[in-house]
Amino acid sequence: MPGKNILEMRGITIQFPGVKALDGVDFTLREGEIHSLLGENGAGKSTLIKCITGVNKKDSGTILLDGHEINPSGPNEAMSLGISTVFQEVNLCPNLSVAENIFVGRQPMKHGGIDWNEINKRAEELMNRFHLDIDVTRPLSYYSTAIQQMTSIARAVDVQAKVLILDEPTSSLDENEVQLLFSVMRELKASGMGIIFITHFLDQIYAVSDRMTILRNGHLIGTYNIDELGKVELVTKMVGKDMDVIFSLKRAEVSPDAPVMLKAEHIGDGSKIDDISLTVKRGELVGFAGLLGSGRTETAEMLFGAVKTVKGDIYLDGEKIEIKQPFDAIKSQLAFCPEDRKRDGIIGDLSIRENIMLAVQSRKGFMKPMTRQEQTELADKYIALLGIATPDCEKKAGELSGGNQQKVILARWIAASPKVLILDEPTRGIDIGAKAEIQRLMLEMCRDGVSVIFISSELDEIIRCSNRVIIMRDREKVAEVDGASCTQQDILRIIAEGAA
Amino acid sequence: MGKSFRNSKFFGFMILAVMVLFFYAVFKFLSPSNFGSPANLFSYFQSSIIYSVGGCGLYFIVVMGLFDFAVGANIVLSSIVGVILSEKFGYAGFIVGCLGCGTLIGIIIGMLYNRLNVPSMIVTVGIMLILESVAVFAAGGVKQTLAPELRFFSGAPGNIILAFLAFALMWFILNYTRIGTYCNAIGSNEFTAKNMGIDVKKYKLIGFALLHFFVGIMAILTVSYGTTMTALTGMSTMSRNFQPLMGTFFGVAFRKYGNPISAIVIGEFIIAIIFNGFVALGAPTTIQNVVTGAALLAIVTLTARGGRGSVIK
């Protein structure tokens, strides 16, 4: 019999400048329930969690905890109300002991001083409850990520939490550690605690959850019992489809005997990616499909040297190349537009001209500086070519819209005449017109002989543009399908169920 | 050797002891007659514990990732205030003047830092310039001399007793109050510390107040040791900041072994051995600045070096 509702959110709406992050979302968590909160990047999961914990203020709607309306002003107040959060990244102090971390901010005192005996004893009891026999007086940094994650949970549990939010707690755990976490979650559930579980690993959702709620683009798609929805339907609901937008774009033709431009053999970074091999022909567009966390971005970062490759070989145009850092990749005429354009791509305080000339200057070498006139001519050429909406090339890049910022990053790399262009989510968060424009540019570059790796969460654009599609799942390449003949259903099935 | 032994207090202490013996042996070998007699060593130790007290105070803010360049200026001002009050109230005026002035300056710095929301270096450089001028005004342009009958702390056992009281206080605060844990937590990750329920601003203010309370103790020891204090302007007090700071860096480097106080005290003693070793060799006094600079760079490199791929600004 289902437990009573412990947390109810009704009609939650949160508006950020220019975007509605949550639009009238309802969510309920029952006592003694593990409830998965699902959705792709930008779906609104984090915003909903931040709303529960008081980090983001809601514009409308109500939050009820045990039937009483609450409006926490921040994580501390939420915690005092009985809502604890454990984040993906361990949010503790590595230089403090395990016991200190559990009790910091609320240490038991005795005779005016900290009662270390009590702290250490209670910390030991808590960790034993999680089947961990460890020395709680050692610094947290001494222990594995799994134990650090358990320490976070121990801290969260010890404050008499009614609601425990676990935000991607398994992303850095191995299989045994995940199983240990699941057994702890089941114990907490049995004790009546309501747990909100966020993960991108489909198998884990089905292994431990009772119900799931799916969000997409800030809207509630639905709440389902775990046996009510299969994996394929789940992925379909998460990813969604936009049938109204039909592009007239045609993928570039690649001759069967076109030479291989980029070849990676058994590359791995020693942590997230173990063994990936791939080839991209001259003028070919290879799409990378998979859910967030499936290893798409990590693979791209390895190819560009943003993440160090510790095994395997990379060949460009038939020659083996050493890529230890992005500079080596740029020298070899590889280009990379990162997933987070604001953090890793655009330099907001520099002008459009300066942003565009960065890669060109890097390739030329700083002993051959471009004159101001050359820079301006180059920037003006690409502003016109890519249709960047700006009065002139001296406007700060940070003041442009998302789509135009993306075009500036593209211009930077196109101007550097790359042989291989890697684009990680280049169309995320931009309007449909800009999306079409960027896809057109990618395809034109392919026709000019540039090889393109295109990572996107939107399957329709992957299929529309790609000659081949590499499908990633749980940080492994599970399949490679022909872009012309595959369907979204084929890809969704492989993402959900594994190799074809 | 087991991992636990390599992280033990004993191992940390052993490293420091080996460093002391190494530098002692080097200078004793190079200058056997002028360096390193038991009387010399005791003298080096007495001068080093003055800096150790300041180093203990600085530890509270350095572990939080803050700096304070007003330490030297506050030593001068607190000494002058203490000496002036001692003329009327004897030891009570001297001690209360130094400690009260020192702590008050610390509270003001902490409040300004929290209110202005600018880097601690900038706040404390500004305060340093102000304190130097206030010290000149307070001293009336005259060198302040501590009366001979008030010089209990000028040498053993007074200076050692006071310094060890300061170390004991530091030990108690670090181990038995929330302040030590919270300073470490804030230094580890300020955002996380805030989310764990720590009032970050309050503990930064407490950190500055404690630092300058210890600076007040250092002022007592400094003016007692030198018997006079002259107010200086033009950032001349800046040089007084670095020697305590080097001890603090030793403390930060060795805190993983669980004994930052002994690391600060022994670290300052090592620096005193190096200084006096060069003096015994007849090296010009400017070499001391070279040693200070080199030691500062070496210690900071060892203690504050960023991880692979980290961005250093």
Coordinates of N, CA, C and O in Angstrom, one line a residue, chain A residues 75-76 91-96 100-101 104-105 107 109 113-114 116 138 155, chain B residues 3-4 175-178 181-182 184-185 188 192 194-198 255 308:
Chain A
P75 N 19.5 26.1 1.5 CA 19.7 24.7 1.9 C 19.7 24.5 3.4 O 19.3 23.4 3.9
N76 N 20.2 25.4 4.2 CA 20.2 25.2 5.6 C 18.8 25.2 6.2 O 18.6 24.3 7.1
N91 N 30.1 17.1 -1.6 CA 30.0 18.5 -1.1 C 30.4 18.6 0.3 O 29.7 19.0 1.2
L92 N 31.6 18.1 0.6 CA 32.1 18.1 2.0 C 33.5 18.7 1.9 O 34.0 19.1 0.9
C93 N 34.1 18.7 3.1 CA 35.5 19.3 3.2 C 36.5 18.2 3.3 O 36.6 17.5 4.3
P94 N 37.3 18.0 2.3 CA 38.2 16.8 2.3 C 39.3 16.9 3.3 O 39.8 15.9 3.7
N95 N 39.6 18.1 3.8 CA 40.7 18.2 4.8 C 40.2 18.0 6.2 O 41.0 17.9 7.1
L96 N 38.9 17.8 6.4 CA 38.4 17.5 7.7 C 38.2 16.0 7.8 O 38.1 15.3 6.8
E100 N 34.2 14.8 11.6 CA 34.0 16.2 11.5 C 33.0 16.6 10.4 O 32.2 17.5 10.6
N101 N 33.2 16.0 9.3 CA 32.3 16.3 8.1 C 30.9 16.0 8.4 O 30.0 16.7 8.0
V104 N 29.9 18.8 11.3 CA 30.3 20.2 11.2 C 29.1 21.0 11.1 O 28.1 20.7 10.5
G105 N 29.1 22.1 11.9 CA 28.0 23.0 12.0 C 27.0 22.6 13.1 O 26.1 23.4 13.4
Q107 N 28.3 20.4 16.1 CA 29.0 19.5 16.9 C 28.5 19.5 18.3 O 28.1 20.5 18.9
M109 N 28.7 19.6 22.2 CA 29.7 20.2 23.1 C 29.7 19.6 24.5 O 28.6 19.1 24.9
G113 N 33.8 22.8 25.4 CA 34.7 22.4 24.3 C 33.9 21.3 23.4 O 32.9 20.8 23.9
I114 N 34.5 21.0 22.3 CA 33.9 20.0 21.4 C 34.0 18.6 22.0 O 35.1 18.3 22.5
W116 N 34.7 15.4 21.4 CA 35.2 14.5 20.3 C 34.8 13.1 20.5 O 34.6 12.4 19.5
R138 N 40.1 9.7 10.4 CA 41.0 10.1 9.3 C 40.3 11.1 8.4 O 39.1 11.2 8.3
R155 N 25.7 12.2 6.8 CA 25.4 13.6 7.3 C 24.0 13.9 7.0 O 23.3 14.5 7.9
Chain B
K3 N 51.4 3.4 5.1 CA 50.8 4.7 4.8 C 50.4 5.4 6.1 O 50.5 6.6 6.2
S4 N 49.9 4.7 7.1 CA 49.5 5.3 8.3 C 50.7 5.9 9.0 O 50.6 7.0 9.6
N175 N 41.7 22.6 18.7 CA 41.2 21.3 19.0 C 39.9 21.2 19.8 O 39.2 20.1 19.7
Y176 N 39.6 22.2 20.5 CA 38.4 22.1 21.4 C 37.3 23.1 21.2 O 36.4 23.2 21.9
T177 N 37.5 23.9 20.1 CA 36.4 24.9 19.8 C 36.0 24.7 18.4 O 36.7 24.0 17.6
R178 N 34.9 25.2 18.0 CA 34.4 25.1 16.6 C 35.3 25.9 15.7 O 35.3 25.6 14.5
T181 N 37.9 23.9 13.5 CA 37.2 23.1 12.5 C 36.6 24.0 11.4 O 36.7 23.7 10.2
Y182 N 35.9 25.1 11.8 CA 35.2 25.9 10.8 C 36.2 26.6 9.9 O 36.0 26.8 8.7
N184 N 39.1 25.5 9.0 CA 39.6 24.5 8.0 C 38.5 24.2 7.0 O 38.8 24.1 5.8
A185 N 37.2 24.2 7.4 CA 36.1 23.9 6.5 C 36.0 25.1 5.5 O 35.8 24.8 4.3
S188 N 38.7 24.9 3.0 CA 38.5 23.8 2.0 C 37.6 24.1 0.9 O 37.8 23.9 -0.3
T192 N 30.7 25.2 0.2 CA 30.3 24.0 0.9 C 30.1 24.3 2.4 O 29.1 23.8 3.0
K194 N 29.4 27.0 3.8 CA 28.1 27.8 4.0 C 26.9 26.8 4.0 O 26.0 26.9 4.8
N195 N 26.9 25.9 3.0 CA 25.8 25.0 2.9 C 25.8 24.0 4.1 O 24.8 23.3 4.3
M196 N 26.9 23.8 4.8 CA 26.9 22.9 5.9 C 26.4 23.7 7.2 O 26.5 23.1 8.3
G197 N 26.0 24.9 7.1 CA 25.5 25.6 8.2 C 26.5 26.5 8.9 O 26.2 27.0 10.0
I198 N 27.6 26.8 8.3 CA 28.6 27.6 9.0 C 28.4 29.1 8.5 O 28.3 29.4 7.3
R255 N 50.1 20.5 8.6 CA 48.8 20.2 9.4 C 48.3 18.8 9.1 O 47.6 18.2 9.9
R308 N 47.8 19.3 -10.8 CA 48.0 19.2 -12.2 C 46.8 19.8 -13.0 O 45.7 19.4 -12.7

